[in-house]
């Protein structure tokens, strides 16, 4: 039996491809106490939500692009993207981003990169690494919620 | 079943244009005139703004930006009550002297008078608290820009901002959480509603015609305010319909509606103020996220190179998205987020017929190509911003239009930043100032409305937003939009008296 997908947009297969790309876009820091990258579960979940909430045609394009990224390297390396070494993955992505002949590939990469960045930098987990305090808690949104929570307790 | 709702005036959109029309006409509610504002987006109040980027995407058209077919540029606009004034920064510019007179003479609009529009600017500025803030607003991000400009002998000018009791949290572009930004969400719409105008959020108009419109009302998304109307299809009957859906939507709505004798100019001559941000890493903490993001600009290159350079600051995701490449280098750069200074270049683009909104299979399509002159301006602006930052002591400078990630001295700028790096889809230029598409003019073959926003040949159909502009304003446009919307409101009022 297969596990139910925790995602709204990604299938297990597209989630794995996206995760591999996201790890190249914002790599984690493996040293002790290092920060996670854009392939963390939290970042993938946030990206998944953002894609699911976009107009359906965007989701279809992202899904198609992920499949293309997975299969394209077979031509050159004889292996799909998710089984390449990190430096090979980076060079595939650099080709997708910078090639001058295939604008659709550049656009697809731009879209996936945008969601990987949103997943990572949109989440509060990275704020410490950026020395960024995040939203101010004295704003009415937070004050009102703190009051409601307080009243419940 | 389709419900019918009857009003005297239906205003479509609640942004700079629609909100202003609603406020101006609201005095008529006391005389029994029934007015509604149909807004496609949800109704966030200041208590709903939580300053988190992923949560606030629901404020924007398509939950992000609308790319051109060529992927050269992507336009950001809001889709929520207050329209783009709910996410704007409040930078308040009067249209440059002579622009309106130029429109009058170049586009056959003798009823358009420069002095009439200029007089409106000062009245509206008072209403919305536009003023030059004190120098205590200067945070390090703005200071770096000012010092760099001064070191190079460039004029630095201060913006007027329409803010009141600003808490300087820096989150203007995700909805002001303190209600300090005096856009239509905080000023014109509350005034209109208090006088009896009905505001209907989550209500998307799908077609307009003489005497009414068709719409679909949706449910209120979580975290937003509901209206009294249940979801479902609706038919509006109204003596007068005012389209103020913004440049991305107004011409598309008219085109979709297949109106008789609609001008062939509809949807055409879009201008966008193509924009690019660039970043400097400074030795000292900058903490651009603390304080008001935009205080200064320089117009030193406006005449000669066709752009303004303005200070700016964005949240982590938008910042990361504006960096070139991927992998270790941008990740390292982002780790210095609290040391980054940021500026944005806004290019004065020309109104060209082929830059347009089309409707294909019922969907809006944006066709826009950067002209050679805009491309050159973007490149040159990136170099000039680098010069400013190095003059202010930057350690490194990062631009999207560069052949390397990081530039470490002013000497490298000319060779590193070239047009060759401006590859569509790799570099997606941004825009937050779409204008045109329903341009005013005397000739119905080359313009969509008259000088008062009335659609040619349709006496009960008006346009009142940025799409009226025959050319770009060159400057940040919201105040000019409000001034023109006021003119439309006055004409609508006069027309109502005829019914
Ligand atoms: C991030 C950002 C920052 C900005 N900062 C500044 C600034 O500092 N100074 C400045 O001068 N300008 C600024 N601008 C630009 C300024 O906000 C806009 O130029 C201005 O608000 C446009 O006014 P408008 O009435 O044409 O459209 P909008 O204000 O965009 O309003 C249009 C409204 O119509 C609604 N609508 C669309 N289609 C339909 C439909 N079919 N049915 C019902 N409703 C519909 C939309 O949801 C929207 O709410 C900024 C814009 C952005 C996005």
XYZ file of C-alpha atoms and ligand atoms in Angstrom:
705
model
C 0.000 0.000 0.000
C 1.306 3.465 -0.800
C 1.370 6.236 1.793
C -1.148 9.017 1.135
C 0.670 12.087 -0.237
C 1.113 14.837 2.374
C 0.880 17.366 -0.451
C -1.921 19.101 -2.315
C -0.063 19.615 -5.578
C 2.941 17.307 -5.618
C 2.681 13.601 -6.253
C 5.393 11.544 -4.520
C 7.271 11.493 -7.830
C 7.082 15.220 -8.579
C 7.850 15.995 -4.910
C 11.081 14.000 -5.170
C 12.159 15.821 -8.339
C 11.251 19.214 -6.873
C 13.158 18.371 -3.686
C 16.277 17.520 -5.675
C 16.058 20.822 -7.576
C 15.325 22.805 -4.414
C 18.464 21.354 -2.781
C 20.512 22.886 -5.604
C 18.751 26.247 -5.407
C 19.253 26.823 -1.692
C 21.722 24.173 -0.524
C 21.667 23.216 3.142
C 24.718 23.519 5.298
C 25.768 20.047 6.472
C 28.223 21.272 9.120
C 27.210 20.866 12.793
C 24.566 23.428 13.667
C 24.252 24.274 9.937
C 21.019 25.450 8.365
C 18.617 23.356 6.340
C 18.147 24.193 2.666
C 15.128 24.564 0.397
C 14.722 20.767 0.373
C 13.520 20.698 3.996
C 10.056 19.244 4.586
C 8.776 22.626 5.754
C 10.032 24.394 2.621
C 8.586 21.738 0.321
C 5.230 21.951 2.111
C 5.119 25.732 1.694
C 6.041 25.512 -1.992
C 3.392 22.814 -2.456
C 0.733 25.037 -0.929
C 1.746 28.020 -3.050
C 1.627 26.018 -6.304
C -1.696 24.415 -5.363
C -3.218 27.857 -4.855
C -2.007 29.248 -8.210
C -4.254 29.089 -11.275
C -4.518 25.445 -12.423
C -2.670 26.073 -15.707
C 0.462 27.087 -13.773
C 0.345 23.831 -11.821
C 0.096 21.840 -15.027
C 3.131 23.636 -16.462
C 5.179 23.076 -13.309
C 4.296 19.369 -13.260
C 5.259 19.048 -16.910
C 8.522 20.911 -16.404
C 9.487 18.713 -13.437
C 9.031 15.628 -15.585
C 11.136 17.166 -18.357
C 13.923 17.996 -15.887
C 13.884 14.435 -14.604
C 14.157 12.884 -18.048
C 16.322 15.363 -19.961
C 19.661 14.275 -18.399
C 19.112 10.715 -19.606
C 20.245 11.965 -23.013
C 23.557 13.238 -21.697
C 24.295 11.249 -18.536
C 22.223 8.107 -19.050
C 20.473 8.754 -15.721
C 17.463 10.769 -14.581
C 18.015 14.057 -12.741
C 17.276 12.718 -9.277
C 20.060 10.106 -9.620
C 22.780 12.490 -10.767
C 25.619 13.686 -8.559
C 25.061 17.201 -7.119
C 27.555 18.857 -9.475
C 25.880 17.183 -12.463
C 22.487 18.369 -11.224
C 23.804 21.908 -10.923
C 25.133 21.872 -14.432
C 21.783 20.631 -15.807
C 19.995 23.451 -13.983
C 22.552 26.016 -15.169
C 21.859 24.886 -18.725
C 18.104 25.179 -18.209
C 18.475 28.669 -16.776
C 20.916 30.108 -19.285
C 20.385 28.335 -22.587
C 19.562 30.738 -25.385
C 17.766 28.348 -27.689
C 14.846 27.104 -25.597
C 12.943 29.904 -23.877
C 10.319 27.508 -22.486
C 13.016 25.744 -20.472
C 14.234 29.069 -19.071
C 10.670 29.978 -18.111
C 10.082 26.594 -16.513
C 13.246 26.890 -14.490
C 12.320 30.407 -13.435
C 8.953 29.118 -12.182
C 10.391 26.216 -10.222
C 13.179 28.355 -8.783
C 10.585 30.912 -7.660
C 8.584 28.295 -5.752
C 11.709 26.777 -4.200
C 12.727 30.240 -2.981
C 9.217 30.921 -1.696
C 9.213 27.615 0.185
C 12.495 28.434 1.838
C 12.535 32.207 2.323
C 8.801 32.450 2.921
C 9.063 30.252 6.006
C 10.162 31.510 9.388
C 12.683 28.659 9.796
C 15.290 30.567 7.757
C 14.922 33.916 9.507
C 17.636 33.184 12.085
C 20.147 32.474 9.315
C 19.259 35.819 7.712
C 19.503 37.763 10.986
C 15.968 38.857 10.309
C 13.507 39.232 13.181
C 10.416 38.612 11.003
C 6.991 40.184 11.408
C 6.468 42.585 14.273
C 4.338 41.078 17.003
C 2.830 44.365 18.149
C 0.735 44.560 14.959
C -3.039 44.322 15.426
C -3.132 40.867 13.780
C -0.916 39.373 16.492
C -2.226 41.456 19.367
C -5.820 40.431 18.638
C -4.907 36.761 18.358
C -2.877 36.847 21.563
C -5.884 38.395 23.298
C -8.241 35.715 21.951
C -5.823 32.968 22.972
C -5.480 34.556 26.424
C -9.243 34.700 26.825
C -9.544 31.002 25.949
C -7.045 29.940 28.630
C -30.235 30.812 -10.290
C -28.938 34.233 -11.281
C -29.943 36.949 -8.819
C -30.579 40.507 -9.913
C -29.166 43.467 -8.061
C -30.271 46.994 -8.944
C -28.179 50.119 -8.463
C -27.880 53.507 -10.063
C -24.107 53.293 -10.332
C -21.981 50.174 -10.401
C -18.243 50.730 -9.889
C -16.007 47.826 -10.871
C -12.827 47.693 -8.786
C -11.935 49.419 -5.514
C -8.360 50.578 -6.145
C -6.959 54.049 -6.742
C -9.538 54.737 -9.450
C -12.622 52.859 -8.203
C -12.161 53.889 -4.565
C -11.908 57.548 -5.564
C -15.027 57.406 -7.742
C -16.931 55.731 -4.887
C -15.899 58.399 -2.384
C -16.759 61.277 -4.709
C -20.174 59.913 -5.680
C -21.054 58.825 -2.143
C -22.452 62.268 -1.333
C -25.320 61.333 -3.673
C -26.368 58.441 -1.431
C -28.133 61.025 0.752
C -30.323 61.829 -2.263
C -31.289 58.187 -2.630
C -28.764 57.280 -5.328
C -27.794 53.609 -4.967
C -24.123 52.879 -5.558
C -22.194 49.614 -5.370
C -18.510 48.781 -5.668
C -17.922 45.266 -6.999
C -14.428 44.079 -6.116
C -13.086 40.797 -7.459
C -10.655 40.327 -4.593
C -11.145 39.539 -0.933
C -11.625 42.050 1.851
C -8.614 42.166 4.159
C -8.695 44.730 6.911
C -5.589 45.922 8.731
C -6.261 43.260 11.409
C -5.914 40.565 8.734
C -2.412 41.563 7.589
C 0.101 39.239 9.210
C 3.219 40.307 7.268
C 3.995 36.773 6.140
C 4.799 36.549 2.451
C 3.143 33.190 1.678
C -0.047 34.101 3.563
C -0.452 37.460 1.845
C -0.142 36.167 -1.732
C -3.952 36.130 -1.787
C -3.854 39.923 -2.113
C -2.296 39.761 -5.584
C -3.636 39.086 -9.057
C -2.987 35.409 -9.807
C -1.443 35.123 -6.321
C 1.803 36.584 -7.613
C 2.576 38.338 -10.856
C 1.290 38.259 -14.414
C 4.059 37.470 -16.922
C 4.097 38.734 -20.487
C 3.930 36.063 -23.178
C 7.629 36.635 -23.881
C 8.481 36.257 -20.165
C 10.491 39.457 -20.410
C 8.478 41.132 -17.705
C 5.964 40.243 -14.990
C 3.416 42.705 -13.637
C 2.413 42.841 -9.989
C -0.989 44.254 -9.087
C -3.302 43.651 -6.204
C -6.672 41.955 -6.284
C -8.301 42.847 -3.013
C -10.375 45.620 -1.483
C -8.313 48.783 -1.949
C -6.735 47.360 -5.107
C -3.058 48.073 -5.560
C -3.258 50.930 -3.043
C -3.468 48.199 -0.399
C 0.025 47.042 -1.335
C 1.602 50.217 -2.628
C 4.300 52.112 -0.784
C 2.502 55.439 -0.760
C 5.079 57.297 -2.843
C 3.145 60.345 -3.995
C 4.074 62.129 -7.203
C 2.191 64.715 -9.171
C 2.255 64.060 -12.894
C 5.152 66.104 -14.247
C 4.179 69.636 -15.324
C 3.244 69.648 -18.976
C 2.292 65.969 -19.209
C -1.454 66.623 -19.099
C -1.191 69.556 -21.493
C 0.760 67.263 -23.807
C -1.971 64.635 -23.650
C -4.542 67.327 -24.437
C -2.722 68.542 -27.530
C -1.354 65.219 -28.789
C -4.527 63.179 -28.366
C -7.246 65.653 -29.308
C -8.538 66.337 -25.798
C -9.309 70.067 -25.588
C -11.476 69.503 -22.457
C -8.401 68.361 -20.564
C -6.693 71.236 -18.788
C -3.395 71.082 -16.975
C -4.492 73.568 -14.292
C -7.632 71.555 -13.549
C -5.620 68.405 -12.875
C -2.878 70.195 -10.936
C -5.514 71.756 -8.638
C -6.914 68.321 -7.894
C -3.490 67.055 -6.834
C -3.207 69.447 -3.915
C -6.754 68.725 -2.714
C -6.258 64.959 -2.839
C -2.862 65.210 -1.143
C -4.502 66.940 1.808
C -7.252 64.338 1.970
C -4.814 61.425 2.056
C -2.125 62.997 4.245
C 0.597 63.159 1.614
C 3.640 64.971 2.963
C 7.419 64.887 3.080
C 8.251 62.953 6.239
C 10.876 64.134 8.713
C 14.477 63.024 8.471
C 13.976 60.760 11.480
C 12.458 58.402 8.887
C 15.874 57.881 7.347
C 17.051 54.348 8.057
C 20.439 53.022 7.026
C 19.162 51.698 3.695
C 18.036 55.177 2.693
C 21.115 56.782 4.242
C 23.456 54.627 2.153
C 21.680 55.710 -1.031
C 21.755 59.379 -0.041
C 25.456 59.264 0.850
C 26.328 57.486 -2.370
C 24.452 60.045 -4.443
C 25.994 62.944 -2.529
C 29.485 61.521 -3.000
C 28.877 61.463 -6.747
C 27.252 64.891 -6.798
C 23.865 63.526 -7.849
C 20.689 65.264 -6.730
C 18.847 63.285 -4.038
C 15.184 64.090 -3.635
C 12.789 63.089 -0.914
C 9.472 61.432 -1.682
C 6.165 62.652 -0.443
C 4.401 59.764 1.272
C 0.754 59.393 2.177
C 1.085 57.940 5.634
C -0.183 58.869 9.065
C 1.135 57.585 12.400
C 3.400 55.223 10.475
C 4.996 52.588 12.731
C 7.812 52.091 10.200
C 7.533 48.329 10.169
C 8.488 48.221 6.479
C 5.648 45.922 5.420
C 3.822 48.390 3.125
C 3.794 45.945 0.219
C 2.001 43.181 2.136
C -0.802 45.414 3.416
C -0.219 47.989 6.140
C -0.837 46.149 9.413
C -1.306 49.401 11.363
C -3.634 51.138 8.913
C -1.144 53.991 8.568
C -0.916 53.954 4.802
C -3.663 56.199 3.492
C -4.808 54.268 0.432
C -8.406 53.704 -0.580
C -8.741 50.874 1.960
C -8.251 53.368 4.786
C -9.551 56.656 3.358
C -11.905 56.686 0.377
C -13.699 53.360 0.836
C -14.573 53.835 4.526
C -15.878 57.305 3.657
C -17.972 55.904 0.800
C -19.341 53.008 2.861
C -20.175 55.296 5.783
C -22.313 57.386 3.408
C -24.172 54.383 2.046
C -22.139 52.911 -0.834
C -22.274 49.136 -0.814
C -18.942 47.323 -1.080
C -19.184 43.787 -2.474
C -15.900 41.875 -2.184
C -15.175 38.572 -3.999
C -17.403 39.776 -6.831
C -15.867 39.322 -10.271
C -17.538 41.130 -13.142
C -17.386 38.930 -16.221
C -19.188 41.120 -18.747
C -20.395 44.697 -18.991
C -23.042 46.157 -21.253
C -25.048 49.366 -21.507
C -27.197 49.318 -18.385
C -25.551 46.551 -16.400
C -23.073 43.763 -15.901
C -22.796 40.065 -15.221
C -20.807 38.787 -12.288
C -19.951 35.859 -10.087
C -19.763 36.253 -6.351
C -17.377 33.872 -4.618
C -16.995 32.904 -0.977
C -14.674 34.881 1.304
C -11.284 33.142 1.644
C -10.238 32.297 5.223
C -8.823 35.279 7.081
C -10.907 37.837 5.154
C -14.234 39.593 5.657
C -17.409 38.265 4.027
C -20.094 40.305 2.270
C -23.843 39.966 2.789
C -24.245 38.260 -0.577
C -24.239 34.500 -0.951
C -21.912 33.047 -3.594
C -23.352 32.533 -7.073
C -24.029 34.254 -10.384
C -25.424 37.785 -10.292
C -26.804 40.201 -12.824
C -26.356 43.870 -12.004
C -28.645 46.499 -13.417
C -27.212 49.993 -13.242
C -27.844 53.263 -15.004
C -24.125 53.859 -15.162
C -21.248 51.389 -15.044
C -17.752 52.607 -14.162
C -14.945 50.204 -15.024
C -11.975 50.713 -12.686
C -10.505 47.230 -12.742
C -6.920 48.405 -13.364
C -4.817 48.196 -16.495
C -4.484 44.421 -16.353
C -8.250 43.951 -16.314
C -10.232 46.935 -17.610
C -9.451 46.576 -21.306
C -9.722 42.775 -21.016
C -13.196 43.194 -19.541
C -14.286 45.526 -22.345
C -12.860 43.197 -24.985
C -14.529 40.156 -23.424
C -17.830 42.025 -23.341
C -17.810 42.387 -27.131
C -19.283 45.882 -26.991
C -20.580 47.375 -30.199
C -18.162 49.795 -31.879
C -15.412 49.274 -29.329
C -12.299 51.101 -30.479
C -9.596 48.989 -32.120
C -7.243 50.747 -29.693
C -8.764 48.850 -26.752
C -6.055 46.907 -24.887
C -3.227 48.643 -26.782
C -0.481 51.099 -25.807
C 0.241 49.530 -22.421
C 3.157 51.043 -20.514
C 4.669 49.349 -17.481
C 7.606 51.323 -16.019
C 9.907 48.288 -16.375
C 11.843 47.934 -13.136
C 14.851 46.096 -11.768
C 16.138 45.964 -8.233
C 19.791 45.656 -7.351
C 21.601 45.104 -4.083
C 24.754 46.102 -2.282
C 26.336 44.394 0.703
C 27.580 46.996 3.108
C 30.200 46.609 5.838
C 27.818 47.995 8.456
C 24.400 46.574 9.424
C 21.694 48.118 7.235
C 18.575 46.409 8.568
C 16.501 47.726 5.687
C 13.540 45.805 7.078
C 13.364 48.289 9.956
C 11.871 51.620 9.010
C 10.185 53.093 5.974
C 11.484 51.383 2.820
C 11.367 54.295 0.370
C 12.497 57.787 1.170
C 14.722 59.032 -1.659
C 15.139 59.021 -5.388
C 17.370 60.614 -7.933
C 16.114 61.934 -11.241
C 19.644 62.701 -12.379
C 19.300 60.310 -15.317
C 15.639 60.883 -16.140
C 16.237 63.104 -19.185
C 19.468 61.596 -20.445
C 18.973 57.877 -19.760
C 15.201 57.609 -19.141
C 14.810 56.218 -15.631
C 14.522 57.097 -11.973
C 16.507 55.375 -9.269
C 14.524 54.962 -6.043
C 15.356 53.385 -2.719
C 13.474 50.184 -1.942
C 13.513 47.254 0.437
C 11.792 43.894 0.286
C 11.118 40.857 2.423
C 13.327 37.753 2.179
C 11.486 35.876 -0.577
C 11.145 38.858 -2.915
C 14.784 39.761 -2.251
C 15.985 36.231 -3.027
C 13.850 36.139 -6.170
C 15.581 39.301 -7.395
C 19.070 37.794 -7.231
C 20.743 36.120 -10.203
C 21.502 32.415 -10.416
C 21.050 29.784 -7.752
C 23.093 27.754 -5.310
C 25.835 28.714 -2.876
C 26.434 32.311 -4.044
C 22.945 33.776 -3.657
C 22.517 31.673 -0.516
C 25.666 33.204 0.965
C 24.542 36.681 -0.085
C 21.145 36.204 1.565
C 22.892 35.260 4.822
C 23.889 38.954 4.878
C 20.273 40.061 4.511
C 20.694 42.487 7.402
C 23.642 44.140 5.626
C 21.937 44.609 2.265
C 20.976 47.922 0.710
C 18.527 47.959 -2.166
C 17.465 50.248 -4.948
C 14.984 49.994 -7.805
C 15.255 51.516 -11.275
C 12.005 52.566 -12.956
C 12.256 53.048 -16.703
C 10.121 55.591 -18.586
C 8.805 53.361 -21.360
C 7.044 54.663 -24.470
C 3.422 53.841 -25.323
C 3.637 51.453 -28.279
C 0.697 49.927 -30.077
C 2.026 46.374 -30.009
C 2.310 46.349 -26.214
C -1.152 45.246 -25.345
C -3.672 43.153 -23.472
C -5.530 40.609 -25.581
C -8.221 38.126 -24.730
C -7.654 34.584 -25.939
C -10.130 31.809 -25.127
C -11.627 34.159 -22.554
C -8.280 34.599 -20.766
C -6.251 37.790 -20.485
C -2.919 37.701 -22.311
C -0.248 40.366 -21.816
C 1.945 41.004 -24.845
C 4.801 43.340 -24.017
C 8.288 43.635 -25.454
C 11.002 45.758 -23.951
C 12.094 48.298 -26.528
C 15.788 48.753 -27.285
C 15.661 52.008 -25.417
C 14.110 50.370 -22.318
C 16.684 47.575 -22.386
C 19.513 50.091 -22.579
C 17.968 52.122 -19.777
C 17.688 49.056 -17.533
C 21.321 48.140 -18.122
C 22.581 51.652 -17.620
C 20.495 52.051 -14.461
C 22.070 48.929 -12.986
C 25.527 50.357 -13.584
C 24.608 53.734 -12.105
C 23.119 52.149 -8.998
C 26.381 50.223 -8.597
C 28.348 53.473 -8.813
C 26.171 54.966 -6.081
C 26.714 51.989 -3.794
C 30.462 51.799 -4.307
C 30.658 55.530 -3.609
C 28.863 54.768 -0.339
C 31.393 52.075 0.582
C 29.739 48.840 -0.632
C 31.721 45.607 -0.318
C 29.947 44.008 -3.261
C 27.134 44.748 -5.665
C 24.696 42.262 -7.191
C 22.618 42.862 -10.296
C 20.451 40.534 -12.331
C 21.943 41.928 -15.531
C 25.501 40.844 -14.948
C 27.803 38.138 -16.268
C 28.970 37.328 -12.716
C 27.156 36.994 -9.433
C 29.057 39.604 -7.537
C 30.817 42.801 -8.589
C 33.390 44.087 -6.138
C 34.505 47.422 -7.569
C 33.089 50.286 -9.594
C 35.669 49.572 -12.316
C 33.969 46.258 -13.112
C 30.475 47.680 -13.626
C 30.676 48.559 -17.310
C 32.182 45.260 -18.404
C 30.080 43.014 -16.111
C 26.682 44.613 -16.692
C 25.707 44.406 -20.337
C 22.583 43.944 -22.397
C 23.722 40.437 -23.291
C 22.784 39.323 -19.777
C 19.225 40.612 -20.165
C 17.890 37.267 -21.390
C 14.073 36.931 -21.284
C 12.957 34.224 -18.879
C 16.313 34.228 -17.126
C 15.946 37.838 -16.105
C 12.283 38.660 -15.606
C 11.954 42.408 -15.303
C 9.257 43.522 -12.886
C 6.502 46.118 -13.069
C 4.099 47.546 -10.525
C 2.862 50.519 -12.555
C 0.793 49.216 -15.462
C -0.940 52.005 -17.397
C -2.966 52.356 -20.580
C -5.198 50.016 -22.566
C -8.295 52.274 -22.519
C -6.516 55.455 -23.518
C -8.343 58.756 -23.694
C -8.475 60.599 -26.993
C -10.647 62.538 -29.356
C -10.645 59.984 -32.154
C -12.591 56.758 -31.496
C -10.401 54.884 -33.963
C -7.278 55.478 -31.916
C -8.669 55.897 -28.391
C -11.197 54.152 -26.172
C -12.660 56.966 -24.068
C -13.126 60.702 -24.122
C -11.432 63.145 -21.740
C -13.877 62.192 -18.954
C -13.453 58.441 -19.262
C -16.681 57.835 -21.176
C -16.274 54.916 -23.563
C -16.794 56.273 -27.094
C -20.318 55.507 -28.253
C -21.508 54.258 -24.831
C -22.906 57.185 -22.796
C -23.504 55.089 -19.667
C -20.161 53.276 -19.616
C -17.044 54.875 -18.110
C -13.456 53.935 -17.327
C -11.741 55.427 -14.272
C -8.313 53.951 -13.633
C -4.719 53.793 -14.849
C -5.832 52.381 -18.158
C -7.036 55.850 -19.240
C -3.493 57.196 -19.641
C -2.416 57.678 -23.262
C 1.264 57.454 -22.243
C 3.186 56.637 -19.100
C 3.242 59.263 -16.352
C 7.007 58.683 -15.940
C 6.474 58.987 -12.179
C 4.722 56.658 -9.718
C 1.144 57.032 -10.874
C -1.435 56.617 -8.128
C -2.077 60.324 -7.439
C -2.635 61.018 -11.136
C -5.052 58.091 -11.295
C -7.033 59.528 -8.398
C -7.154 62.963 -10.037
C -8.514 61.515 -13.281
C -10.975 59.296 -11.410
C -12.320 62.409 -9.725
C -12.975 63.960 -13.142
C -14.814 60.815 -14.200
C -16.928 60.913 -11.022
C -17.967 64.479 -11.754
C -19.035 63.546 -15.268
C -20.945 60.513 -13.966
C -22.763 62.727 -11.489
C -23.742 65.138 -14.259
C -24.879 62.240 -16.454
C -26.989 60.787 -13.631
C -28.916 64.020 -13.435
C -30.068 63.425 -17.031
C -31.710 60.096 -16.270
C 3.770 46.577 -4.786
C 3.289 47.872 -5.382
C 3.805 49.093 -4.923
C 3.356 50.293 -5.492
N 3.804 51.485 -4.982
C 3.338 52.654 -5.515
C 3.740 53.897 -4.954
O 4.469 53.948 -3.972
N 3.270 55.033 -5.548
C 2.438 55.007 -6.645
O 2.075 56.066 -7.161
N 2.021 53.832 -7.158
C 2.435 52.670 -6.605
N 1.986 51.478 -7.103
C 1.039 51.515 -8.242
C -0.364 51.906 -7.806
O -0.749 51.185 -6.679
C -1.303 51.637 -8.963
O -0.845 52.379 -10.078
C -2.741 52.039 -8.708
O -3.261 51.493 -7.528
C -3.590 51.591 -9.891
O -4.917 52.017 -9.707
P -6.099 51.372 -10.542
O -7.357 51.901 -10.009
O -5.783 51.539 -11.969
O -5.986 49.789 -10.276
P -5.917 48.997 -8.905
O -5.567 49.895 -7.776
O -5.013 47.839 -9.140
O -7.409 48.483 -8.674
C -8.073 47.637 -9.573
C -9.044 46.785 -8.774
O -9.989 46.209 -9.666
C -10.264 44.896 -9.254
N -10.768 44.123 -10.400
C -10.071 43.684 -11.463
N -10.859 43.002 -12.302
C -12.094 43.009 -11.747
C -13.341 42.440 -12.143
N -13.465 41.773 -13.294
N -14.406 42.592 -11.317
C -14.291 43.289 -10.151
N -13.121 43.837 -9.743
C -12.036 43.710 -10.535
C -8.914 44.395 -8.764
O -9.085 43.279 -7.910
C -8.377 45.624 -8.056
O -8.715 45.635 -6.710
C 2.390 50.272 -6.538
C 1.876 49.047 -6.984
C 2.304 47.860 -6.408
C 1.720 46.565 -6.908
